[in-house]
GROMACS .gro file of C-alpha atoms in nm:
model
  158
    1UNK     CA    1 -18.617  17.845 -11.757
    2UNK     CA    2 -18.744  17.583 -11.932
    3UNK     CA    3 -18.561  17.701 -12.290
    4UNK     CA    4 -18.249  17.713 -12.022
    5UNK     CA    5 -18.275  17.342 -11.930
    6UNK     CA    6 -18.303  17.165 -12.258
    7UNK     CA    7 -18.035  17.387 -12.386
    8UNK     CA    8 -17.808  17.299 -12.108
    9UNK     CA    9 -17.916  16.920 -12.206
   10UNK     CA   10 -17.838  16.998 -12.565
   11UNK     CA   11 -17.499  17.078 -12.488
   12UNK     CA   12 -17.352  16.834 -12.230
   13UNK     CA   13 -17.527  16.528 -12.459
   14UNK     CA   14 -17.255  16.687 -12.773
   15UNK     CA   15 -16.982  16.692 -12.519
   16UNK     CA   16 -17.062  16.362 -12.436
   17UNK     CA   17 -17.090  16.208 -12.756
   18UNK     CA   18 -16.827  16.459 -12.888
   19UNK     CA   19 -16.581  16.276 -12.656
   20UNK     CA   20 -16.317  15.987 -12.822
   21UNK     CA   21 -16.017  15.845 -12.681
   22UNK     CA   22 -15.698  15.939 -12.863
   23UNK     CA   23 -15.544  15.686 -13.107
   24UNK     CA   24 -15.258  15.579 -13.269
   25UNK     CA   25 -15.196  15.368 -13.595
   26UNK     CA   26 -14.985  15.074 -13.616
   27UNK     CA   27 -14.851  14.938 -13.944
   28UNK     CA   28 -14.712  14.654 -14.091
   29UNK     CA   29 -14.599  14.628 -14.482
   30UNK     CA   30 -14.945  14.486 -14.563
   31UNK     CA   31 -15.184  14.635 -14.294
   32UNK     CA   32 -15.263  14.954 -14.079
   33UNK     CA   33 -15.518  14.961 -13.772
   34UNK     CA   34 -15.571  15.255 -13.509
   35UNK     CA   35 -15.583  15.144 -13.151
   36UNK     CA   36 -15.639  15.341 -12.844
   37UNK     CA   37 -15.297  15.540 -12.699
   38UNK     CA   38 -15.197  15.358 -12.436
   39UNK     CA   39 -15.298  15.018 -12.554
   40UNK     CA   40 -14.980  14.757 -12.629
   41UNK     CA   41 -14.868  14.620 -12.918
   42UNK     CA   42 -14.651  14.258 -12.990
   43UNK     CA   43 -14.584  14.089 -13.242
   44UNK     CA   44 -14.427  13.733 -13.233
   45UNK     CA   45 -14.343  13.590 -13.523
   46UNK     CA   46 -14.568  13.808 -13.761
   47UNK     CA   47 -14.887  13.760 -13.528
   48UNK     CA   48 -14.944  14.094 -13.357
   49UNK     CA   49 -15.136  14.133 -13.021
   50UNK     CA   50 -15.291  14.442 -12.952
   51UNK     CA   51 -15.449  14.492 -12.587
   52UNK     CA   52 -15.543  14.716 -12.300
   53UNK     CA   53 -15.270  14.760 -11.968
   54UNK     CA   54 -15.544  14.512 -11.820
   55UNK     CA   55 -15.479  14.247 -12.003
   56UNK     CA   56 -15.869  14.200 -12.049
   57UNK     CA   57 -15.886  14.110 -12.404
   58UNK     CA   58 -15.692  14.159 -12.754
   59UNK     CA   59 -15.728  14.175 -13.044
   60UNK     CA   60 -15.532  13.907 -13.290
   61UNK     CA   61 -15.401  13.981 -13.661
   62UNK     CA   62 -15.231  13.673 -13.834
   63UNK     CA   63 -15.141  13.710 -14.215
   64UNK     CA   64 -15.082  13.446 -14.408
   65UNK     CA   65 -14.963  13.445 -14.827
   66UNK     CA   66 -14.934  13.142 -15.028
   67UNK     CA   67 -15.202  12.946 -14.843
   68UNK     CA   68 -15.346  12.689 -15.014
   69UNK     CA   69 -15.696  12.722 -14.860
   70UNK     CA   70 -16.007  12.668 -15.137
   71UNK     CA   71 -16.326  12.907 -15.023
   72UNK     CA   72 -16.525  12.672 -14.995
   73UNK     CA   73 -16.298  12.526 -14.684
   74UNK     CA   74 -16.295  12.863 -14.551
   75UNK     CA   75 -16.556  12.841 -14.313
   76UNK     CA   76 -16.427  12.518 -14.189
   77UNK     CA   77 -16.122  12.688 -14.098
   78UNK     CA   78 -16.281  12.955 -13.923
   79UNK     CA   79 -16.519  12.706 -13.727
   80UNK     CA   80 -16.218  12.482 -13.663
   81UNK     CA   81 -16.035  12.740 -13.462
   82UNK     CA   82 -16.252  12.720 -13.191
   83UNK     CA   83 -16.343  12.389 -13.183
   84UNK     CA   84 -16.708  12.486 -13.286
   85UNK     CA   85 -16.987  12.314 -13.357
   86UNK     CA   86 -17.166  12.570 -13.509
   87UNK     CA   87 -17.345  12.569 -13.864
   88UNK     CA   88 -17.139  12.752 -14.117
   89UNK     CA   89 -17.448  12.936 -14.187
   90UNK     CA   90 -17.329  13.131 -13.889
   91UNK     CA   91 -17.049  13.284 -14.062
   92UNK     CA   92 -17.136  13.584 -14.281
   93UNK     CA   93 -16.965  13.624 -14.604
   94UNK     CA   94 -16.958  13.927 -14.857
   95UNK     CA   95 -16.760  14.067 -15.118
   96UNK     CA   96 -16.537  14.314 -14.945
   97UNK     CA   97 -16.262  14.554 -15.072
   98UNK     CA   98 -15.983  14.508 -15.280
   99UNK     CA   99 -16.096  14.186 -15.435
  100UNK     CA  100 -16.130  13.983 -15.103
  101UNK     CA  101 -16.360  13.820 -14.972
  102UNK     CA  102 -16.489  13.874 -14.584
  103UNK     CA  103 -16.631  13.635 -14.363
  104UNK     CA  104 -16.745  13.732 -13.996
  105UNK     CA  105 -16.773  13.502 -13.685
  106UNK     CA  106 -16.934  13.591 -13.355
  107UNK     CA  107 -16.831  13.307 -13.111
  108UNK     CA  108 -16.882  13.309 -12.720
  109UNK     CA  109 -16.655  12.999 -12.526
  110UNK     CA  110 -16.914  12.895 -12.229
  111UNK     CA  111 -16.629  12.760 -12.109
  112UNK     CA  112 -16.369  13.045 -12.072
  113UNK     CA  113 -16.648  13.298 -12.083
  114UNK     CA  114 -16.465  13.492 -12.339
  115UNK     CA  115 -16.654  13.695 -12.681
  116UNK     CA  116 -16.481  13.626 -12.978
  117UNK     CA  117 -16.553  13.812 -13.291
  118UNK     CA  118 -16.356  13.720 -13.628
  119UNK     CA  119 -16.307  13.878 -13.974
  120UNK     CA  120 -16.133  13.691 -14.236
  121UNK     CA  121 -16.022  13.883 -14.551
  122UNK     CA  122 -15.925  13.596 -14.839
  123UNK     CA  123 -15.811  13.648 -15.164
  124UNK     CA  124 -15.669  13.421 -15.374
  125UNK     CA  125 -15.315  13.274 -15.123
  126UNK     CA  126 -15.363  13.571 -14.907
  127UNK     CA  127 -15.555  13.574 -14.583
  128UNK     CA  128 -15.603  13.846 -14.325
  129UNK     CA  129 -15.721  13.696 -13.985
  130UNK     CA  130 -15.832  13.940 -13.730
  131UNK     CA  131 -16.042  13.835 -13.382
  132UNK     CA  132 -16.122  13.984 -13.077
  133UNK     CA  133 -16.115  13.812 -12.747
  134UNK     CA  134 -16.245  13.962 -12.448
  135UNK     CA  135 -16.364  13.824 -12.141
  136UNK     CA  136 -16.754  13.880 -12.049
  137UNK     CA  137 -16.739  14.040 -11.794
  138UNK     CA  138 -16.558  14.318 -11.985
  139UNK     CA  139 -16.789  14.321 -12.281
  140UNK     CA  140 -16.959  14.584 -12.244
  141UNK     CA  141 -16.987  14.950 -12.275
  142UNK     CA  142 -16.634  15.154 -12.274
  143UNK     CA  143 -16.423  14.814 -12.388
  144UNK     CA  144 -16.675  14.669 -12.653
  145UNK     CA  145 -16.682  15.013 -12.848
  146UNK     CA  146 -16.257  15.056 -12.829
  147UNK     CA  147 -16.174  14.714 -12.925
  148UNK     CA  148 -16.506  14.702 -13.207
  149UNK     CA  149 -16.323  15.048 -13.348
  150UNK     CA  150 -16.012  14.926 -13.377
  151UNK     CA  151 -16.149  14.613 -13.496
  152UNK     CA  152 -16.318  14.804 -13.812
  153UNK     CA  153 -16.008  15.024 -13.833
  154UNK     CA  154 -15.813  14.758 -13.975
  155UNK     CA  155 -15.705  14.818 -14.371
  156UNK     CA  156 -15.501  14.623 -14.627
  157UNK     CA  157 -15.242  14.853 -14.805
  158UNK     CA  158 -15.225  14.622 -15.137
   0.00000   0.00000   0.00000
């Protein structure tokens, strides 16, 4: 019975974990990123929203070519969108793909109690800038693991 039990257990934690929502890609002429079916897409004036039917959060991409922006003023930039007072030690840089460099940014707004979690892809006059906004109460669970998916989805064609 016992043997009966744990192989029962065996199999419902697969279909479990076995389970993903469908997708579907979006592209521009410089980017792709797979979002959850279902989820909507806009783009005004080359800065595409992508979000649940709820409205809870979305996730932001903005490109941007021929921007005069040195590195070393990146984080600056990044810090300045919110309004942050944060250390740029805060932001993480690497080397990334392609030849550009990424810098990450975990930001929570006390005020509007909304998570906001940036990626910046720079190279050279091109920058990628991708965030998440989601409000707190929402950040968890189901909603945190489609929109960080999507998130690391994103890919530059070039």
């Amino acid at each position: 019975m016992k043997k009966i039990i744990v192989a029962f257990s065996f199999f419902a934690a697969s279909v479990v974990i076995a389970q993903s929502v469908p997708t579907k890609v979006y592209e521009s002429n410089n980017y792709s990123i797979s979002l959850p079916e279902g989820w909507k897409v806009t783009n005004d004036s080359d800065i595409v929203n992508i979000f649940p039917g709820n409205e809870i959060g979305a996730i932001t991409i903005s490109e941007y070519h021929d921007l005069n922006l040195p590195k070393a003023e990146t984080k600056k930039f990044i810090l300045a969108l919110y309004k942050s007072s944060d250390d740029e030690k805060k932001i993480k840089s690497k080397s990334g793909k392609k030849g550009y460099t990424e810098y990450f940014y975990e930001y929570f707004d006390e005020k509007e109690k909304l998570v906001w979690i940036t990626k910046v892809l720079q190279k050279d006059k091109d920058m990628f800038l991708i965030s998440i906004n989601c409000s707190q109460k929402y950040w968890n669970g189901n909603y945190m693991k489609l929109f960080n998916e999507a998130f690391e989805s994103f890919k530059i064609k070039k």
